[in-house]
Amino acid sequence: MNRLLSISLLGATLLFFCGSTRAEWHRFRGPDGNGYISGSKELPPELGENTLAWKAPLPGRGLGSPIVIGDRVIVSAASGPHQDKLQILCFSNQDGSELWRRSFWATGRTMCHKKTCVAAPTPTTDGKHIYALWSSNDLISVDLEGNLRWMRGLTLDYPNASNSLGMSSSPLIAGNTLVAQIENDSESFAAGFDLDSGANKWKIARPKMANWTSPVTMKFGGQTIVALQSGKGVMGVAPSTGSELWNFSKGASTIPSGAAAGDTLIVPSRGLTAFRPNAKGGEPVSLWNQKTQKPATASPLVTGDRFYFVNSAGVLTAADRKTGDRLWRIRLKGPFSGSPVACQNGHLYLFNEEGLGQVVRLSGDEGEVVSEFELRETILATPSIAQDSLYIRSDQTLWKFAKKGN
Amino acid sequence: MIARLVALCPAFFLPGQVLSNPEDPAQHIAIIQAVGPKGAGNPEAAAAFQALSGAKASSILPLLRAIEESNPIARNWLRSAVEVIVERELTDKKPLPFEELKKFLADRTQAPEARRLAFDLMLAIDRETSEKLIPGFIDDPSTELRRDAVALLMTSSRKAGEDATTYRKALDAARDVDQIQEIAKALTELKEKVDLSRHFGFLTNWQVIGPFHNNERKGFAEVFPPEKGVDLEASYEGKESEVTWQALSTDDPYGKVDFNKPYGKLKEVTGYAYHEFDAGEARPAELRLGCKNAWKIWLNGKLVFERDEYHRGQRIDQYIMPVELRKGSNTILLKLCQNEQKQDWTVQWEFQLRVCDATGTAILATNRPESETK
């Protein structure tokens, strides 16, 4: 019995460490959608020529983050004078060589504001297949070799589902459902799609208002649920049915997304607000509200008992997750469109729109910028961290930073 | 032929039915062409795709040919199958059918996107030989191929010290807005006259009526009298007073018709614009609209499309609507709603509408004045 228990514990321990060190970046803002990934303790706190592992040219524009699946790095893009050639690109994480690329003709509108682009949403994966969404509302799944599995032209199906400024919400996988927010001023909806066929599992009407936020997953009643944010607030839904579980109706931002920590959500709403939904549903009660904490475009980052956000002046604030109280703040070189990310090496990574990468040490009483590196290209994307490496993309280039030899 | 049959009879292939002969791509192509709206047919298409992806290079041309008669989703399935086959053949260092691709490219009845894909494959096989074909694309129905030829002419003009004749030839051929604007700028600097409104085919002379209300954005759904029938002599109760039809023309090179000019910078209002377009023949055409207000458009009394988005941006060809023109007079009625927003970027209450073919080539009305642009 004791031997069995010991073996079980050993197995659990191994699984924990394997899970930690092999945690991968499968969607926008990491495995939990809050900018943080466990593991990657060996990611260097320096961005520079010494840690630049490789860079690869990209054939089209995009500001969705790279995602990492094993030894593969996946990026979406859109090219052509009208950005109507949609692309999924697969690179080797070892040397940046392009393993395959697939191109598709957009079936929806590709008009968008010049600051954003058609490949704004970050793709996602269940580790076996890739799911990519573009601003044209084309939703495509391919396998890890690039073989097409299914395609939806959501603007063909729902002709007024578009935003003339561009769409940017990134889909996610919760359970066996792909969840996407196709929210806009006209034909606004969220939907759950079957992972194998792309067919609707559910579709619900959403507020008729432009919305660039992404869904996040969080815990509710021991289950993983999806929180849908909009200007009206945040609604919790069951991922398999889309049924409403609770509704936070006090309004929320339509640009920066919320960040979950277990069963608590920190959401840009009247500054920043944290709430934990009641198990019985209904209106969640706020745990705290900090009216002066105003994230700009970048979404908040949650690490352990702290959270971080950047305001419109480029000031990075660290705050206590349980109270919302500010711990310290530090002025960075902005402005920022991409969101901050972090891992277990105790540093935060963020790139400004001019392509300046900045690394902030989070230990100590105050944050400290310990490294800066100029990529010399416009960066609007959020970086990704996996396997002790950091990936960032522009319209033209994909970079990997890691210790030499990793 | 198979594609036509399947298009007419989408249930011809039963769900789950997969034909397994990779040497006969027609069967798999037909399954792919049966994909429908809302994800219908995706599982069957995926199985057919798997079979096709193992096919030889000889399947590339049948796949390309099938694109012309396929819906937008099926086209992407077929394109992706071509890419997988090409990728494998190139990896295996096997020859690709350059001459067959060249013949396909030369067939202008094929889908423009498929012909561009064929040309891209040709470039990958033999760039030098393929690039020699580009000047011949100058009048191509594929705007993507034509774009390359126009770019060559623009380069030639610059190399020749800004040659107006070459620029003029480039402008005549250009269909992409960015190229047209660049050429027009160069010609204008050379003191050449450019009638952009005519080049695009913008409609510049309208009859307009308003303002009706759009309080709380409810005017968008409300049926005001012009929607029940256009009578240019009639007058109606408007938002504040009686309203009548009046002429409104524009000399904007990009055809912008500004409702603020006759009515002032109003909020929560609705206006209508009416135009009679005489077509020389019955033919397919496209109405291409740019507008940042909520709008509805009718052709010959039939609603073509409507959209209730406000102030998210405007550009030429923002909305492309395929229609059928009848020979002779065609009536176009446009409803334009302004909302309640007060920001300075919400002042615009305007639209730009042109009539063209699927390549973006202007279709000029037979009743269009020789030069509508002042």
Short mmCIF file of C-alpha atoms in Angstrom, two decimals, chain A residues 52-400:
data_model
loop_
_atom_site.label_atom_id
_atom_site.label_comp_id
_atom_site.label_asym_id
_atom_site.label_seq_id
_atom_site.Cartn_x
_atom_site.Cartn_y
_atom_site.Cartn_z
CA LEU A 52 18.31 36.37 -29.81
CA ALA A 53 18.03 32.73 -30.87
CA TRP A 54 16.69 33.42 -34.35
CA LYS A 55 14.40 35.58 -36.36
CA ALA A 56 12.24 34.60 -39.31
CA PRO A 57 10.60 36.75 -42.00
CA LEU A 58 6.80 36.83 -42.16
CA PRO A 59 4.93 37.17 -45.45
CA GLY A 60 2.04 39.21 -44.14
CA ARG A 61 0.82 41.55 -41.47
CA GLY A 62 -0.43 40.47 -38.08
CA LEU A 63 -0.55 41.35 -34.44
CA GLY A 64 -1.88 38.11 -32.99
CA SER A 65 0.62 36.39 -30.72
CA PRO A 66 2.59 33.31 -31.72
CA ILE A 67 1.39 30.10 -30.10
CA VAL A 68 3.68 27.20 -29.27
CA ILE A 69 2.88 23.51 -29.70
CA GLY A 70 5.80 21.24 -28.85
CA ASP A 71 8.57 22.09 -31.26
CA ARG A 72 6.34 24.24 -33.46
CA VAL A 73 5.57 27.93 -33.39
CA ILE A 74 2.38 29.00 -35.14
CA VAL A 75 1.64 32.51 -36.38
CA SER A 76 -1.27 33.87 -38.41
CA ALA A 77 -0.92 36.66 -40.95
CA ALA A 78 -2.74 38.44 -43.77
CA SER A 79 -1.11 39.72 -46.92
CA GLY A 80 -1.89 41.55 -50.14
CA PRO A 81 -2.97 45.14 -50.72
CA HIS A 82 -6.34 44.36 -49.16
CA GLN A 83 -5.01 41.91 -46.54
CA ASP A 84 -7.34 39.35 -48.03
CA LYS A 85 -4.81 36.50 -48.21
CA LEU A 86 -5.06 34.80 -44.86
CA GLN A 87 -2.15 32.72 -43.74
CA ILE A 88 -1.23 30.22 -41.08
CA LEU A 89 2.52 29.72 -40.75
CA CYS A 90 4.36 27.00 -38.88
CA PHE A 91 7.99 27.43 -37.79
CA SER A 92 10.48 25.16 -36.10
CA ASN A 93 11.17 26.46 -32.62
CA GLN A 94 14.73 25.20 -32.96
CA ASP A 95 15.97 27.29 -35.85
CA GLY A 96 13.04 29.35 -37.08
CA SER A 97 12.81 27.49 -40.36
CA GLU A 98 9.36 27.61 -41.94
CA LEU A 99 7.88 24.12 -41.87
CA TRP A 100 4.72 24.92 -43.79
CA ARG A 101 2.35 27.71 -44.66
CA ARG A 102 -1.29 27.64 -45.71
CA SER A 103 -3.11 30.45 -47.46
CA PHE A 104 -6.81 31.15 -47.75
CA TRP A 105 -8.93 33.73 -49.50
CA ALA A 106 -10.84 35.87 -47.03
CA THR A 107 -14.59 35.51 -47.36
CA GLY A 108 -15.50 38.46 -45.11
CA ARG A 109 -14.67 42.15 -45.07
CA THR A 110 -11.04 43.03 -44.54
CA MET A 111 -11.40 46.74 -43.93
CA CYS A 112 -9.81 47.84 -40.68
CA HIS A 113 -8.15 50.83 -39.07
CA LYS A 114 -4.59 51.32 -40.22
CA LYS A 115 -3.24 50.69 -36.73
CA THR A 116 -4.68 47.22 -36.52
CA CYS A 117 -4.81 44.51 -39.17
CA VAL A 118 -6.78 41.52 -40.34
CA ALA A 119 -4.62 38.98 -38.48
CA ALA A 120 -5.28 40.60 -35.11
CA PRO A 121 -6.73 37.62 -33.19
CA THR A 122 -4.31 35.09 -31.75
CA PRO A 123 -4.83 31.49 -32.91
CA THR A 124 -5.40 28.77 -30.35
CA THR A 125 -4.79 25.04 -30.11
CA ASP A 126 -5.76 21.95 -28.17
CA GLY A 127 -2.30 20.58 -28.80
CA LYS A 128 -3.51 18.50 -31.75
CA HIS A 129 -5.14 21.02 -34.00
CA ILE A 130 -4.88 24.72 -34.72
CA TYR A 131 -7.82 27.12 -34.75
CA ALA A 132 -7.35 30.54 -36.30
CA LEU A 133 -9.71 33.49 -36.60
CA TRP A 134 -9.19 36.68 -38.58
CA SER A 135 -10.88 40.08 -38.55
CA SER A 136 -12.72 38.98 -41.71
CA ASN A 137 -14.46 36.44 -39.44
CA ASP A 138 -12.97 33.52 -41.29
CA LEU A 139 -12.50 30.72 -38.79
CA ILE A 140 -10.26 27.83 -39.84
CA SER A 141 -8.91 24.66 -38.28
CA VAL A 142 -5.89 22.79 -39.58
CA ASP A 143 -3.90 19.94 -38.10
CA LEU A 144 -0.29 20.25 -37.03
CA GLU A 145 0.84 19.44 -40.58
CA GLY A 146 -1.33 22.19 -42.03
CA ASN A 147 -4.07 19.95 -43.40
CA LEU A 148 -7.39 21.76 -43.50
CA ARG A 149 -9.99 20.26 -41.15
CA TRP A 150 -12.79 22.75 -41.48
CA MET A 151 -13.55 26.32 -42.43
CA ARG A 152 -16.28 28.76 -41.50
CA GLY A 153 -16.93 32.09 -43.18
CA LEU A 154 -18.87 33.70 -40.37
CA THR A 155 -19.60 36.86 -42.38
CA LEU A 156 -21.04 34.65 -45.13
CA ASP A 157 -23.31 33.05 -42.54
CA TYR A 158 -24.06 36.29 -40.68
CA PRO A 159 -23.63 39.10 -43.26
CA ASN A 160 -23.65 42.05 -40.88
CA ALA A 161 -21.14 40.57 -38.46
CA SER A 162 -18.20 42.90 -38.98
CA ASN A 163 -16.59 46.03 -37.66
CA SER A 164 -15.24 48.58 -40.12
CA LEU A 165 -12.44 49.38 -37.66
CA GLY A 166 -11.48 45.71 -37.51
CA MET A 167 -12.15 42.82 -35.16
CA SER A 168 -9.52 41.53 -32.75
CA SER A 169 -11.05 39.15 -30.22
CA SER A 170 -9.06 35.93 -29.87
CA PRO A 171 -10.91 32.61 -29.60
CA LEU A 172 -10.23 30.06 -26.89
CA ILE A 173 -10.89 26.40 -26.23
CA ALA A 174 -12.84 25.43 -23.10
CA GLY A 175 -13.60 21.73 -22.74
CA ASN A 176 -14.63 20.48 -26.15
CA THR A 177 -15.75 23.85 -27.45
CA LEU A 178 -14.09 26.65 -29.36
CA VAL A 179 -15.53 29.94 -28.10
CA ALA A 180 -15.36 33.16 -30.09
CA GLN A 181 -16.81 36.61 -29.61
CA ILE A 182 -17.92 38.14 -32.91
CA GLU A 183 -19.12 41.36 -31.38
CA ASN A 184 -19.81 44.57 -33.23
CA ASP A 185 -22.35 47.38 -33.69
CA SER A 186 -24.60 45.35 -35.95
CA GLU A 187 -24.93 41.55 -36.00
CA SER A 188 -23.24 40.88 -32.67
CA PHE A 189 -22.90 37.41 -31.21
CA ALA A 190 -20.76 34.91 -29.37
CA ALA A 191 -20.67 31.27 -30.34
CA GLY A 192 -19.34 27.90 -29.38
CA PHE A 193 -18.05 25.72 -32.21
CA ASP A 194 -17.54 21.99 -32.39
CA LEU A 195 -13.81 21.32 -32.42
CA ASP A 196 -14.07 18.57 -35.04
CA SER A 197 -16.56 20.00 -37.51
CA GLY A 198 -16.70 23.74 -36.90
CA ALA A 199 -20.49 23.56 -36.62
CA ASN A 200 -22.26 25.82 -34.15
CA LYS A 201 -22.83 24.18 -30.78
CA TRP A 202 -24.49 27.38 -29.63
CA LYS A 203 -24.84 30.99 -30.62
CA ILE A 204 -26.06 33.80 -28.40
CA ALA A 205 -26.86 37.43 -29.17
CA ARG A 206 -24.46 39.88 -27.61
CA PRO A 207 -24.67 43.65 -27.04
CA LYS A 208 -24.76 45.57 -30.32
CA MET A 209 -21.55 47.46 -29.73
CA ALA A 210 -18.00 47.32 -30.99
CA ASN A 211 -15.86 45.12 -28.77
CA TRP A 212 -12.22 44.19 -29.13
CA THR A 213 -11.84 42.16 -25.92
CA SER A 214 -11.18 38.44 -25.80
CA PRO A 215 -12.97 35.79 -23.77
CA VAL A 216 -11.14 34.37 -20.77
CA THR A 217 -11.54 31.14 -18.87
CA MET A 218 -12.00 31.01 -15.11
CA LYS A 219 -13.19 28.62 -12.43
CA PHE A 220 -16.81 28.62 -11.31
CA GLY A 221 -18.28 25.93 -9.10
CA GLY A 222 -15.21 23.81 -9.76
CA GLN A 223 -15.78 23.94 -13.49
CA THR A 224 -13.95 25.85 -16.20
CA ILE A 225 -16.25 28.47 -17.64
CA VAL A 226 -15.89 31.32 -20.08
CA ALA A 227 -16.24 35.00 -19.20
CA LEU A 228 -17.47 37.20 -22.06
CA GLN A 229 -16.62 40.87 -21.59
CA SER A 230 -18.27 43.80 -23.35
CA GLY A 231 -19.15 47.42 -22.75
CA LYS A 232 -22.20 46.20 -20.83
CA GLY A 233 -20.19 44.12 -18.37
CA VAL A 234 -19.10 40.50 -18.12
CA MET A 235 -21.22 37.41 -18.56
CA GLY A 236 -20.20 33.93 -17.44
CA VAL A 237 -21.30 31.15 -19.77
CA ALA A 238 -21.06 27.38 -19.80
CA PRO A 239 -18.68 26.64 -22.66
CA SER A 240 -20.56 23.60 -23.94
CA THR A 241 -23.99 25.26 -24.10
CA GLY A 242 -23.49 29.02 -23.96
CA SER A 243 -26.03 29.21 -21.16
CA GLU A 244 -25.68 32.17 -18.83
CA LEU A 245 -24.30 31.38 -15.36
CA TRP A 246 -24.00 34.92 -13.99
CA ASN A 247 -23.87 38.46 -15.23
CA PHE A 248 -21.79 41.39 -14.02
CA SER A 249 -23.76 44.36 -15.32
CA LYS A 250 -21.70 47.35 -14.25
CA GLY A 251 -20.00 47.87 -17.58
CA ALA A 252 -16.48 47.04 -18.72
CA SER A 253 -13.88 48.18 -21.18
CA THR A 254 -14.15 47.18 -24.83
CA ILE A 255 -10.37 47.16 -25.40
CA PRO A 256 -8.27 45.65 -22.58
CA SER A 257 -9.55 42.22 -21.51
CA GLY A 258 -9.92 40.89 -18.00
CA ALA A 259 -7.55 38.47 -16.31
CA ALA A 260 -8.62 35.53 -14.19
CA ALA A 261 -6.99 34.02 -11.16
CA GLY A 262 -8.84 30.83 -10.28
CA ASP A 263 -12.41 31.84 -9.48
CA THR A 264 -11.68 35.57 -9.38
CA LEU A 265 -11.77 37.91 -12.33
CA ILE A 266 -9.96 41.23 -12.50
CA VAL A 267 -11.70 43.25 -15.16
CA PRO A 268 -11.20 46.77 -16.56
CA SER A 269 -14.46 48.23 -15.26
CA ARG A 270 -14.75 51.67 -13.65
CA GLY A 271 -10.97 51.54 -13.32
CA LEU A 272 -10.24 48.00 -12.26
CA THR A 273 -12.70 45.76 -10.47
CA ALA A 274 -12.27 42.29 -9.02
CA PHE A 275 -15.17 39.97 -8.43
CA ARG A 276 -15.88 36.36 -7.60
CA PRO A 277 -19.21 35.15 -8.99
CA ASN A 278 -21.70 33.75 -6.54
CA ALA A 279 -22.26 30.02 -6.91
CA LYS A 280 -25.99 30.70 -7.19
CA GLY A 281 -25.47 32.94 -10.18
CA GLY A 282 -26.89 36.43 -10.54
CA GLU A 283 -24.90 39.63 -10.11
CA PRO A 284 -21.37 39.04 -8.79
CA VAL A 285 -20.38 41.17 -5.83
CA SER A 286 -17.24 43.23 -6.28
CA LEU A 287 -14.31 42.25 -4.07
CA TRP A 288 -12.71 45.60 -4.69
CA ASN A 289 -12.76 48.49 -7.11
CA GLN A 290 -9.85 50.82 -7.85
CA LYS A 291 -11.12 53.77 -9.83
CA THR A 292 -7.70 55.27 -10.44
CA GLN A 293 -6.28 52.09 -11.91
CA LYS A 294 -6.95 52.45 -15.60
CA PRO A 295 -5.37 49.98 -18.00
CA ALA A 296 -5.01 51.44 -21.48
CA THR A 297 -4.86 49.10 -24.49
CA ALA A 298 -2.79 46.41 -22.77
CA SER A 299 -4.63 43.86 -20.65
CA PRO A 300 -3.66 43.16 -17.02
CA LEU A 301 -1.23 40.40 -16.01
CA VAL A 302 -1.81 38.19 -12.97
CA THR A 303 1.08 36.43 -11.22
CA GLY A 304 0.45 34.73 -7.88
CA ASP A 305 -0.80 37.28 -5.38
CA ARG A 306 -0.12 40.29 -7.58
CA PHE A 307 -1.37 41.83 -10.76
CA TYR A 308 0.17 44.35 -13.11
CA PHE A 309 -1.20 46.78 -15.65
CA VAL A 310 0.03 49.62 -17.87
CA ASN A 311 -1.88 52.89 -18.19
CA SER A 312 -2.02 55.31 -21.11
CA ALA A 313 1.06 57.17 -19.81
CA GLY A 314 3.12 53.99 -19.97
CA VAL A 315 3.21 53.59 -16.18
CA LEU A 316 3.45 49.98 -15.03
CA THR A 317 1.65 49.42 -11.73
CA ALA A 318 2.02 46.41 -9.45
CA ALA A 319 -0.89 45.81 -7.08
CA ASP A 320 -2.13 43.33 -4.53
CA ARG A 321 -4.52 40.88 -6.10
CA LYS A 322 -6.63 40.49 -2.96
CA THR A 323 -7.14 44.21 -2.25
CA GLY A 324 -6.27 46.01 -5.45
CA ASP A 325 -3.94 48.24 -3.45
CA ARG A 326 -0.97 49.61 -5.34
CA LEU A 327 2.41 48.21 -4.33
CA TRP A 328 4.65 50.17 -6.65
CA ARG A 329 4.71 51.79 -10.04
CA ILE A 330 7.38 52.53 -12.58
CA ARG A 331 7.32 54.54 -15.77
CA LEU A 332 8.18 52.54 -18.87
CA LYS A 333 8.79 53.75 -22.40
CA GLY A 334 5.40 53.49 -24.14
CA PRO A 335 2.98 53.58 -25.77
CA PHE A 336 1.88 49.98 -25.62
CA SER A 337 -0.60 47.97 -27.64
CA GLY A 338 0.69 44.52 -26.63
CA SER A 339 0.12 43.19 -23.13
CA PRO A 340 2.74 42.26 -20.51
CA VAL A 341 3.64 38.61 -19.92
CA ALA A 342 5.62 36.80 -17.25
CA CYS A 343 6.82 33.37 -16.17
CA GLN A 344 8.48 31.82 -13.15
CA ASN A 345 11.79 33.61 -13.67
CA GLY A 346 10.47 36.64 -11.79
CA HIS A 347 10.49 39.08 -14.69
CA LEU A 348 7.88 40.81 -16.80
CA TYR A 349 8.27 41.30 -20.55
CA LEU A 350 6.63 43.99 -22.62
CA PHE A 351 7.23 45.59 -26.01
CA ASN A 352 6.19 49.11 -26.89
CA GLU A 353 4.73 50.16 -30.23
CA GLU A 354 8.12 51.38 -31.44
CA GLY A 355 9.56 47.92 -30.96
CA LEU A 356 11.44 48.50 -27.72
CA GLY A 357 11.44 45.36 -25.61
CA GLN A 358 11.59 46.02 -21.88
CA VAL A 359 12.23 43.53 -19.09
CA VAL A 360 11.16 44.43 -15.57
CA ARG A 361 12.43 42.59 -12.51
CA LEU A 362 9.47 41.95 -10.25
CA SER A 363 11.27 40.85 -7.09
CA GLY A 364 12.20 43.48 -4.56
CA ASP A 365 10.26 46.42 -3.23
CA GLU A 366 9.96 48.10 -6.59
CA GLY A 367 10.08 47.07 -10.20
CA GLU A 368 13.27 47.70 -12.10
CA VAL A 369 13.91 47.72 -15.84
CA VAL A 370 16.84 45.37 -16.23
CA SER A 371 17.00 45.09 -20.00
CA GLU A 372 15.95 46.96 -23.11
CA PHE A 373 16.32 45.87 -26.71
CA GLU A 374 15.27 47.71 -29.85
CA LEU A 375 13.69 45.49 -32.50
CA ARG A 376 13.41 48.46 -34.90
CA GLU A 377 9.96 47.44 -36.13
CA THR A 378 6.49 48.42 -35.01
CA ILE A 379 5.28 45.96 -32.38
CA LEU A 380 1.59 45.79 -31.53
CA ALA A 381 1.57 42.15 -30.45
CA THR A 382 1.72 40.47 -27.07
CA PRO A 383 4.75 38.20 -26.60
CA SER A 384 4.48 34.49 -25.82
CA ILE A 385 6.57 32.38 -23.45
CA ALA A 386 7.13 28.64 -23.66
CA GLN A 387 9.93 26.23 -22.86
CA ASP A 388 12.28 28.90 -21.49
CA SER A 389 11.87 30.96 -24.66
CA LEU A 390 10.09 34.17 -25.57
CA TYR A 391 8.50 34.82 -28.97
CA ILE A 392 7.38 38.15 -30.38
CA ARG A 393 6.16 39.13 -33.84
CA SER A 394 5.73 42.24 -35.95
CA ASP A 395 4.19 42.63 -39.39
CA GLN A 396 7.44 41.45 -40.94
CA THR A 397 9.34 39.32 -38.43
CA LEU A 398 9.05 36.60 -35.82
CA TRP A 399 11.76 36.58 -33.13
CA LYS A 400 12.76 34.01 -30.56
#
